[in-house]
């Protein structure tokens, strides 16, 4: 699926999946439920970073790697470097929001401005040059539409 | 640091009440998520009447795959077991000196721990009511030892309060209970609880609060003998002409509330973490290794599954050598038990129904990072008198867990220097393993300054960089469960899924065991009925 996806088609697709909003993940054996408040004993579920680069380095790089080349094991993390799937911003924005196939949903962990910032960053770095800026309002509309 | 204005929001109050009342409210909330449910293990499984020559292929040799392969083989089925790793056990894994770990992205660590020391990077404790696990451990002769969940002398640490000085759990708990008991006693004596408690019961309540909160004869929580018997003494009891014991001043209620340290109090009260809790002697991989040994003749390691196809006649699984990506092979069977994590399975060429696929795609995994650190000496015991158990902190490392074996011995020790999830988990997961170890040492040194001089070597596991699981465990929500759980758990043609992700005990080994037993029982009934 290495081709740009139109936003309208994408919205339909995600609406059909009706991906629900995940709450704070409480893994039984994993660290206990986190509060949204920063820095307390239970951790926190909202990233404090505001700019695209910091968000990428603090979140996305965990799987897509600091140089955006992804990784392959039993499954794989797609590279984001030189990625034609990023042509339409709605595709990465929807994935960041809802997750899919191993990609976690970050809609409760990032607000609209953070999603816009990190998507803009990825679309303008790592050999990607999609210069149309993702606006916070558009991300907010996308969130609402789902 | 004035958080005063926000401290007594209702949410906090509820949480506080939870801490006071034995967390019954929180427990109820957790039960609704299926997290506090007891094991429904009903004793060793008995599958009778397996048709001769019927073959089942089992994918994944973690707990669910091992249990499935073992029990189906013992029931008379022909079984083939495929595993991606060069070992069995999946996340039930132990890292020891000499082990090599390569994470996604290619970073390779060589563990430098001394003999006998280890890190359990995945599951690390077994509650007494996980009866399935205990049964398999007994069947395979694996010795258990206690896992200390609550250590009264371990620390609760708030980086921004108490000058960053860690507080003893016993002091935090005694003082929090004491202050709350005093408040309630005050309310009761001012007849403010008349509507909730009858006049007769109020006398008993006051007596109970005095006992429970270690209040003095005036129902006050103050420095002195009563409180010191709970929180410990500033000058301890001695003998002969040693100084008399002295009780220290309690931490002020406002400081307890504002610093958030009270959040540490309920960990050991929730059902999954109540005493008694066990760990296998020598490492968490002991039991899966023992089961795997009995399945060696039917197990193929280093097998990366690429496709699962099925038709009316059977299942065909394609796989390659996980180390080279080459040597394409096919294995055929009549039925398939697939225990691969959904993060991986959703990316493969799998012939199952649309509803099962939707579930596979929708469920992502939460993250977790664990870092093990080896020190030249067990300073947490020698200097700080902490034997096993867990220190909680609001620093990104979240927890320091001390080894639950080898107490009071001279020499080195390995502790768990990080156990992070949620947002801090991702922030750490995004670092290189070398940086995760460095950060664990730097942050841990704010609680134990001895870290700096005594640290020797460390290893770190970021579960989202695990080539086999690509995450820690399934992040179910009530909504996701309502929509996808049954579709994922039902037999789909000739393929049935199993694993902790298909249980109400996600991320617990018991969840994988119960899921596997349930899946193979349903599969067996389907086969026998045909």
XYZ file of C-alpha atoms in Angstrom:
676
model
C 0.000 0.000 0.000
C 2.673 2.417 -1.074
C 0.567 5.150 -2.586
C -0.971 8.351 -1.327
C -4.415 7.912 0.147
C -7.067 10.540 -0.285
C -8.420 11.959 2.909
C -12.048 11.387 2.004
C -11.423 7.713 1.343
C -9.435 7.540 4.500
C -12.139 9.065 6.619
C -14.613 6.556 5.264
C -12.230 3.722 5.984
C -11.579 4.764 9.552
C -15.230 5.508 10.187
C -16.027 1.968 9.056
C -13.508 0.597 11.496
C -14.922 2.874 14.180
C -11.761 2.721 16.172
C -12.603 3.538 19.747
C -10.785 5.857 22.050
C -8.330 4.004 24.215
C -8.050 5.018 27.820
C -4.819 4.910 29.741
C -3.440 1.460 29.153
C -3.351 -0.482 32.378
C -1.299 -3.561 31.859
C -1.602 -5.989 34.670
C 2.064 -6.766 34.682
C 2.990 -3.437 33.192
C 3.339 -0.230 35.155
C 0.135 0.824 36.875
C -2.502 3.141 35.501
C -1.190 6.553 34.767
C -2.784 9.850 35.561
C -2.842 12.617 32.980
C -1.031 14.845 35.437
C 2.651 15.167 34.707
C 5.176 13.791 37.120
C 3.404 11.782 39.719
C 3.910 8.302 41.031
C 1.698 6.716 38.415
C 3.352 8.325 35.439
C 1.396 10.339 32.947
C -0.406 9.681 29.706
C 0.008 13.002 27.925
C 3.310 13.846 26.360
C 4.732 17.152 27.589
C 6.690 17.811 24.375
C 5.111 20.465 22.139
C 7.275 20.743 19.013
C 7.400 18.208 16.213
C 11.052 17.315 16.551
C 10.855 16.628 20.296
C 7.701 14.595 19.849
C 9.287 12.530 17.103
C 12.400 11.872 19.175
C 10.400 11.075 22.335
C 7.645 8.942 20.860
C 7.864 7.935 17.192
C 11.549 7.035 17.379
C 10.693 4.188 19.773
C 9.513 2.166 16.762
C 10.269 4.053 13.561
C 13.799 4.715 14.911
C 15.629 8.038 15.284
C 16.568 8.036 11.581
C 13.048 6.976 10.497
C 14.241 3.837 8.761
C 11.925 1.567 10.764
C 12.757 -1.991 11.707
C 11.994 -5.582 10.795
C 11.549 -8.588 13.048
C 8.617 -10.994 13.271
C 6.634 -8.036 11.971
C 7.913 -4.666 10.882
C 7.793 -0.942 11.541
C 7.584 0.863 8.208
C 10.272 3.418 7.440
C 8.980 6.984 7.359
C 11.985 8.193 5.381
C 11.081 9.070 1.793
C 7.558 7.850 2.391
C 4.986 8.502 -0.338
C 2.241 7.613 2.157
C 2.901 10.962 3.798
C 1.791 12.963 0.736
C -1.677 13.500 2.177
C -1.328 14.602 5.800
C -4.590 12.952 6.789
C -3.056 9.506 6.488
C -0.287 9.943 9.060
C -2.552 12.127 11.228
C -5.221 9.427 11.337
C -2.664 6.745 12.139
C -1.175 8.810 14.963
C -4.660 9.388 16.314
C -6.147 5.907 15.970
C -3.275 3.521 15.488
C -3.506 0.376 13.374
C -1.731 -2.971 13.068
C 0.685 -2.539 15.929
C 0.803 1.245 15.715
C -0.520 2.512 19.056
C -3.317 5.085 19.141
C -2.078 8.380 20.535
C -5.301 10.366 20.460
C -5.498 10.597 24.245
C -1.753 11.065 24.655
C -1.353 13.951 22.172
C -3.625 16.928 21.571
C -4.421 18.365 18.142
C -1.505 20.794 18.168
C 0.937 18.009 19.024
C -0.407 15.745 16.275
C -0.202 18.613 13.764
C 3.354 19.394 14.880
C 4.669 15.850 14.712
C 2.981 15.091 11.376
C 4.374 18.324 9.925
C 7.824 17.384 11.211
C 7.794 13.917 9.668
C 6.448 15.243 6.358
C 9.300 17.753 6.101
C 12.219 15.635 7.307
C 13.894 12.303 6.546
C 13.847 12.953 2.818
C 10.180 13.989 2.810
C 9.359 17.425 1.405
C 5.614 17.897 1.760
C 5.591 21.563 2.612
C 1.852 22.178 3.070
C 1.643 22.824 6.795
C -0.821 20.740 8.800
C -3.062 23.108 10.724
C -4.314 22.431 14.217
C -7.868 23.195 13.090
C -7.690 20.531 10.410
C -6.461 17.961 12.898
C -9.256 18.992 15.265
C -11.759 18.508 12.450
C -10.288 15.107 11.655
C -10.587 14.091 15.306
C -14.178 15.243 15.407
C -15.055 13.411 12.202
C -14.087 10.074 13.727
C 5.699 24.380 44.078
C 2.221 25.360 45.012
C -0.149 22.685 43.932
C -2.377 23.501 46.879
C -5.224 24.897 44.846
C -5.720 21.675 42.971
C -5.012 19.135 45.647
C -8.447 18.270 46.807
C -10.234 17.817 43.536
C -12.860 15.137 43.693
C -10.806 12.744 41.617
C -8.007 12.958 44.132
C -10.387 12.589 47.002
C -11.794 9.395 45.546
C -8.338 8.048 45.042
C -7.511 9.045 48.603
C -10.614 7.299 49.868
C -9.529 4.298 47.863
C -6.226 4.289 49.661
C -7.914 4.590 53.035
C -10.747 2.151 52.556
C -8.617 -0.664 51.264
C -9.284 0.614 47.751
C -12.631 -1.080 47.418
C -13.844 1.567 45.003
C -10.767 1.250 42.850
C -11.044 -2.486 43.078
C -14.577 -2.286 41.773
C -13.431 -0.155 38.853
C -10.678 -2.602 38.105
C -13.025 -5.551 38.248
C -15.130 -3.918 35.573
C -12.020 -3.909 33.381
C -11.496 -7.560 34.165
C -8.169 -6.836 35.795
C -8.884 -8.032 39.277
C -10.561 -11.276 38.316
C -9.389 -14.448 40.003
C -8.022 -17.280 37.893
C -10.639 -19.671 36.581
C -8.174 -22.525 36.304
C -10.086 -25.749 36.846
C -7.250 -28.227 37.228
C -5.256 -30.174 34.636
C -7.019 -30.374 31.288
C -8.365 -33.709 30.036
C -8.902 -33.977 26.283
C -10.130 -37.427 25.306
C -10.805 -39.093 21.989
C -8.417 -37.234 19.713
C -8.792 -38.717 16.227
C -5.621 -40.582 15.217
C -3.386 -38.718 12.797
C -5.013 -35.333 13.247
C -2.341 -32.662 13.098
C -2.345 -29.274 14.808
C 0.273 -26.638 14.093
C 0.972 -24.253 16.956
C 2.510 -20.853 16.193
C 4.568 -19.176 18.885
C 6.293 -20.900 21.817
C 5.430 -18.436 24.546
C 3.201 -19.627 27.374
C 0.073 -20.011 25.228
C 1.910 -21.926 22.511
C 3.759 -24.167 24.957
C 0.591 -25.073 26.865
C -1.313 -25.700 23.620
C 1.423 -27.871 22.124
C 1.974 -29.800 25.347
C -1.654 -30.593 26.068
C -2.606 -31.369 22.460
C 0.422 -33.624 22.074
C -0.413 -35.402 25.326
C -4.016 -35.809 24.141
C -2.797 -37.769 21.125
C -2.640 -35.139 18.401
C 0.292 -34.788 16.041
C 1.716 -31.373 16.891
C 4.246 -29.071 15.236
C 5.420 -25.954 17.084
C 7.024 -22.980 15.319
C 8.870 -20.196 17.161
C 10.558 -17.020 15.854
C 13.107 -16.720 18.651
C 16.069 -18.967 19.209
C 14.454 -19.945 22.529
C 11.043 -20.759 23.944
C 9.139 -18.709 26.531
C 8.285 -15.533 24.648
C 8.059 -12.654 27.086
C 8.637 -15.053 29.992
C 12.324 -14.497 29.560
C 15.403 -14.078 31.692
C 18.574 -12.210 30.721
C 21.841 -13.426 32.221
C 25.523 -12.696 31.811
C 26.777 -13.612 28.340
C 23.363 -13.231 26.704
C 23.138 -11.116 23.573
C 20.054 -8.987 22.936
C 19.384 -7.323 19.602
C 16.502 -4.878 19.467
C 14.648 -3.641 16.416
C 16.841 -0.950 14.930
C 19.841 -3.229 15.275
C 21.341 -2.159 18.608
C 22.971 -5.157 20.258
C 23.713 -5.479 23.958
C 25.882 -8.097 25.568
C 24.806 -8.690 29.140
C 27.705 -8.439 31.562
C 25.996 -9.694 34.722
C 27.903 -12.003 37.051
C 26.863 -15.667 37.297
C 23.639 -16.169 39.262
C 22.386 -12.619 38.664
C 19.659 -11.854 36.155
C 16.884 -9.593 34.901
C 13.341 -10.750 34.159
C 12.512 -8.198 31.450
C 8.948 -9.411 31.041
C 6.671 -10.933 33.698
C 8.347 -11.152 37.078
C 5.747 -12.252 39.632
C 3.089 -14.899 40.114
C 0.139 -14.235 42.447
C -0.921 -17.122 44.676
C -4.256 -17.336 42.851
C -2.740 -17.881 39.400
C -3.421 -21.537 39.860
C -2.719 -22.565 36.272
C 0.832 -21.271 36.472
C 1.390 -22.864 39.867
C 0.143 -26.197 38.562
C 2.534 -26.178 35.583
C 5.426 -25.123 37.831
C 4.631 -28.056 40.103
C 4.235 -30.516 37.218
C 7.613 -29.517 35.809
C 9.431 -29.338 39.138
C 10.154 -25.599 39.108
C 10.936 -24.210 42.568
C 9.315 -20.952 43.643
C 10.359 -18.328 46.162
C 8.499 -15.287 47.546
C 8.352 -12.074 45.545
C 8.182 -9.097 47.885
C 5.529 -6.697 46.634
C 5.277 -4.419 49.658
C 8.407 -3.537 51.586
C 7.699 -1.136 54.451
C 11.274 0.041 54.477
C 11.512 0.705 50.728
C 11.104 4.273 49.538
C 8.424 6.449 48.071
C 10.128 9.290 46.262
C 8.845 12.605 44.998
C 11.556 14.529 43.216
C 9.930 17.888 43.946
C 9.015 17.409 47.619
C 10.855 16.722 50.850
C 13.931 18.252 49.228
C 13.993 15.269 46.898
C 14.710 12.999 49.877
C 13.002 9.606 49.558
C 10.488 8.761 52.287
C 10.096 5.339 53.845
C 6.923 3.513 52.797
C 6.114 2.767 56.470
C 6.227 6.472 57.325
C 4.097 7.492 54.361
C 1.518 4.802 55.053
C 1.353 5.279 58.819
C 1.151 9.051 58.506
C -1.469 9.012 55.775
C -3.651 6.553 57.638
C -3.059 8.426 60.891
C -4.058 11.813 59.516
C -7.129 10.441 57.777
C -8.160 8.554 60.919
C -7.787 11.741 62.938
C -9.955 13.671 60.466
C -12.661 11.026 60.554
C -12.489 10.810 64.337
C -12.896 14.570 64.530
C -15.930 14.424 62.258
C -17.434 11.595 64.286
C -16.911 13.410 67.588
C -18.522 16.544 66.156
C -21.565 14.420 65.261
C -20.997 15.088 61.573
C -21.353 11.412 60.705
C -24.753 10.998 62.363
C -26.518 10.243 59.141
C -23.990 7.648 58.047
C -23.232 5.905 61.336
C -25.610 5.161 64.210
C -24.811 6.572 67.641
C -23.850 3.133 68.975
C -21.619 2.387 66.022
C -19.845 5.716 66.357
C -18.224 4.566 69.584
C -16.912 1.476 67.837
C -15.846 3.558 64.852
C -13.843 5.855 67.105
C -12.197 2.867 68.725
C -11.417 1.395 65.306
C -10.003 4.673 64.005
C -7.783 4.952 67.053
C -6.496 1.442 66.451
C -6.262 1.637 62.663
C -4.712 5.091 62.511
C -2.453 4.709 65.587
C -4.107 7.726 67.269
C -3.335 8.750 70.830
C -5.901 8.819 73.665
C -7.221 12.162 72.405
C -7.756 10.726 68.935
C -4.856 12.783 67.607
C -2.128 11.548 65.300
C 1.073 12.946 66.761
C 4.705 12.066 67.392
C 4.983 9.514 70.165
C 4.780 5.870 71.037
C 1.493 5.130 69.229
C 2.537 6.529 65.861
C 6.129 5.276 66.175
C 4.906 1.709 66.560
C 3.639 2.046 62.989
C 5.959 4.483 61.236
C 9.102 3.401 63.044
C 11.254 5.250 65.565
C 13.643 8.140 64.986
C 15.802 6.612 67.724
C 15.253 2.873 67.620
C 14.735 0.576 70.568
C 17.940 -0.690 72.116
C 19.255 -2.616 75.114
C 21.111 -1.949 78.327
C 21.921 1.706 78.822
C 21.330 2.618 75.200
C 19.203 5.746 74.650
C 15.448 5.497 75.038
C 13.456 5.125 71.820
C 12.101 8.337 70.296
C 9.225 8.635 67.836
C 9.750 11.133 65.026
C 7.271 13.784 63.897
C 4.735 12.651 61.279
C 4.850 14.093 57.771
C 2.186 16.817 57.493
C -1.015 15.800 55.704
C -0.660 18.657 53.200
C 2.814 17.444 52.230
C 1.559 13.890 51.823
C -1.243 15.060 49.553
C 0.737 17.537 47.497
C 3.701 15.255 46.940
C 1.505 12.432 45.612
C 3.366 9.876 47.715
C 0.021 8.493 48.935
C -0.429 6.989 45.469
C 2.106 4.319 46.340
C -0.015 2.919 49.150
C -2.509 0.817 47.223
C -0.178 -1.139 44.959
C 0.016 -4.146 47.218
C -3.676 -4.021 48.081
C -5.058 -4.883 44.659
C -5.911 -8.506 44.105
C -3.183 -9.324 41.579
C -0.515 -7.925 43.869
C -1.682 -9.187 47.234
C 0.560 -11.511 49.200
C 1.557 -14.205 48.604
C 3.368 -13.575 45.328
C 6.049 -15.857 43.890
C 8.926 -15.861 41.452
C 10.638 -18.943 40.040
C 14.054 -19.599 41.568
C 16.748 -18.620 39.067
C 14.589 -16.664 36.619
C 11.206 -16.433 34.949
C 12.272 -18.593 32.005
C 12.532 -21.691 34.246
C 9.025 -23.037 33.699
C 8.717 -22.395 29.944
C 12.183 -23.867 29.464
C 11.152 -27.023 31.310
C 7.970 -27.366 29.250
C 9.898 -26.562 26.055
C 12.387 -29.326 26.795
C 9.615 -31.902 26.694
C 8.524 -30.531 23.304
C 11.985 -30.267 21.728
C 11.293 -32.987 19.133
C 8.286 -31.138 17.710
C 9.664 -27.573 17.967
C 11.279 -25.526 15.194
C 13.094 -22.428 16.484
C 14.139 -19.451 14.333
C 10.993 -19.837 12.255
C 9.502 -16.571 11.042
C 5.915 -17.097 9.970
C 5.025 -15.170 6.812
C 1.604 -16.531 5.871
C -1.257 -18.576 7.302
C -3.561 -19.954 4.629
C -6.535 -22.247 5.099
C -9.189 -24.014 3.079
C -11.737 -26.771 3.688
C -9.012 -29.372 3.980
C -6.384 -27.815 6.169
C -3.997 -25.054 7.096
C -0.741 -24.146 5.371
C 1.778 -22.047 7.258
C 4.657 -20.495 5.335
C 7.811 -19.572 7.201
C 11.393 -18.580 6.629
C 14.572 -18.729 8.694
C 14.223 -15.767 11.067
C 17.982 -15.158 11.024
C 18.386 -14.902 7.264
C 14.884 -14.257 5.946
C 15.548 -17.087 3.491
C 14.823 -20.793 3.188
C 11.077 -20.544 2.565
C 9.209 -23.569 3.897
C 5.644 -24.697 4.306
C 4.073 -26.691 7.089
C 0.674 -28.279 6.644
C -1.772 -29.278 9.339
C -5.454 -29.919 9.867
C -5.810 -27.144 12.424
C -3.836 -24.164 13.704
C -3.478 -22.614 17.158
C -1.948 -19.189 16.566
C -0.470 -17.405 19.588
C 1.447 -14.698 17.712
C 1.039 -11.202 19.149
C -1.614 -9.236 17.272
C 0.943 -6.540 16.462
C 2.748 -9.147 14.353
C -0.207 -11.223 13.187
C -2.004 -8.173 11.774
C 0.908 -7.611 9.394
C 1.052 -11.141 7.997
C -0.744 -12.713 5.057
C -3.467 -14.406 7.086
C -6.625 -15.994 5.710
C -9.229 -15.353 8.365
C -12.597 -13.641 8.345
C -13.018 -9.887 8.074
C -14.225 -9.520 11.642
C -11.193 -11.274 13.094
C -8.957 -9.159 10.863
C -10.628 -5.987 12.074
C -9.879 -7.014 15.649
C -6.261 -7.839 14.836
C -5.800 -4.443 13.233
C -7.556 -2.440 15.914
C -5.725 -3.640 18.978
C -2.406 -1.951 19.670
C -0.042 -2.820 22.496
C 0.997 -0.623 25.384
C 4.640 -0.010 26.034
C 7.032 -0.942 28.793
C 10.726 -0.496 29.462
C 12.747 -2.453 31.988
C 16.378 -1.871 32.814
C 18.539 -4.116 34.993
C 21.593 -2.715 36.771
C 24.451 -4.602 38.400
C 26.228 -3.051 41.377
C 29.455 -4.008 43.124
C 27.636 -4.469 46.420
C 24.090 -4.730 47.728
C 24.112 -1.225 49.211
C 20.301 -1.139 49.341
C 20.591 -3.872 51.965
C 23.872 -2.915 53.628
C 23.227 0.841 53.881
C 19.492 1.324 53.418
C 18.152 -1.905 54.966
C 15.851 -2.654 52.051
C 15.502 -6.384 51.388
C 13.459 -7.031 48.269
C 10.350 -5.104 47.309
C 9.842 -1.937 45.306
C 10.637 1.760 45.620
C 8.268 4.093 43.762
C 9.301 7.438 42.300
C 7.801 10.142 40.114
C 11.006 10.206 38.058
C 10.683 8.594 34.595
C 12.324 5.388 35.844
C 9.132 4.940 37.993
C 10.335 2.014 40.067
C 13.408 0.466 41.593
C 12.829 -3.177 42.457
C 15.323 -4.969 44.650
C 16.261 -8.617 44.148
C 14.074 -11.058 46.073
C 16.822 -13.606 46.636
C 20.365 -13.760 47.958
C 19.499 -11.526 50.913
C 22.218 -10.340 53.224
C 24.892 -11.990 51.124
C 28.169 -10.224 50.463
C 29.010 -9.370 46.882
C 27.210 -8.059 43.865
C 23.556 -7.692 43.085
C 21.301 -6.809 40.156
C 18.238 -4.656 40.699
C 15.509 -3.497 38.375
C 16.412 0.152 37.797
C 13.486 1.131 35.572
C 9.955 -0.071 35.000
C 8.166 2.519 32.910
C 4.994 2.569 30.845
C 2.504 5.134 29.504
C 4.103 8.361 28.239
C 7.371 8.014 30.182
C 7.589 4.497 28.810
C 7.572 5.783 25.236
C 10.059 8.494 26.097
C 12.452 5.862 27.398
C 11.576 3.379 24.656
C 12.730 5.938 22.109
C 16.221 6.066 23.622
C 19.040 3.709 22.746
C 19.538 0.899 25.241
C 22.850 2.441 26.266
C 21.102 5.736 27.040
C 18.324 3.934 28.932
C 20.934 2.353 31.186
C 22.697 5.700 31.650
C 19.430 7.416 32.531
C 18.490 4.670 34.988
C 21.800 5.166 36.785
C 21.520 8.964 36.833
C 17.950 9.027 38.083
C 18.367 6.153 40.511
C 21.289 8.023 42.072
C 18.817 10.671 43.248
C 17.286 8.008 45.471
C 20.366 5.925 46.209
C 23.493 8.133 45.885
C 25.557 4.931 46.089
C 24.628 4.222 42.443
C 27.391 6.492 41.172
C 30.256 4.672 42.840
C 28.865 1.142 42.784
C 27.385 0.753 39.267
C 29.032 -1.801 37.024
C 26.908 -2.798 34.054
C 23.320 -2.814 32.819
C 20.907 -4.080 30.178
C 17.659 -2.555 29.007
C 14.645 -3.944 27.189
C 12.202 -1.703 25.358
C 9.220 -3.896 24.526
C 8.260 -1.860 21.489
C 11.696 -2.681 20.118
C 11.256 -6.399 20.750
C 11.443 -8.140 17.352
C 8.848 -10.699 18.434
C 6.187 -8.730 20.282
C 6.502 -5.122 19.073
C 4.941 -3.887 22.296
C 4.369 -5.092 25.834
C 0.800 -6.384 25.811
C -2.625 -5.719 24.342
C -4.112 -2.365 25.317
C -7.732 -3.425 25.619
C -10.370 -0.867 26.492
C -13.956 -1.771 27.398
C -15.018 -0.464 23.945
C -12.444 -2.529 22.052
C -13.319 -5.584 24.092
C -17.033 -5.211 23.387
C -16.397 -4.899 19.669
C -13.577 -7.340 18.942
C -12.907 -9.802 21.757
C -15.281 -12.583 20.745
C -14.414 -12.228 17.074
C -10.769 -12.769 17.936
C -11.390 -15.632 20.340
C -13.835 -17.726 18.261
C -12.534 -20.517 16.030
C -12.175 -18.990 12.558
C -12.381 -21.807 10.026
C -9.409 -23.954 11.042
C -7.535 -21.270 12.943
C -7.962 -20.368 16.597
C -6.054 -17.621 18.401
C -4.721 -17.809 21.946
C -2.522 -15.741 24.218
C -2.769 -13.369 27.150
C -4.302 -10.868 24.722
C -7.362 -13.144 24.664
C -7.947 -13.191 28.385
C -9.005 -10.967 31.220
C -5.498 -11.275 32.580
C -3.614 -9.351 29.913
C 0.165 -9.339 30.380
C -0.019 -12.065 33.007
C 1.299 -15.542 32.230
C -1.891 -16.938 33.744
C -3.872 -15.114 31.047
C -1.913 -16.917 28.331
C -2.337 -20.263 30.105
C -6.099 -19.894 30.558
C -6.576 -18.591 27.026
C -4.669 -21.564 25.621
C -6.555 -24.118 27.728
C -9.873 -22.608 26.685
C -8.909 -22.403 23.001
C -7.643 -25.981 22.717
C -10.653 -27.300 24.627
C -13.011 -25.636 22.153
C -10.856 -26.759 19.237
C -10.799 -30.333 20.538
C -14.582 -30.418 20.941
C -14.974 -29.123 17.395
C -12.602 -31.783 16.046
C -14.208 -34.627 17.988
C -17.698 -33.502 16.990
C -16.815 -33.598 13.273
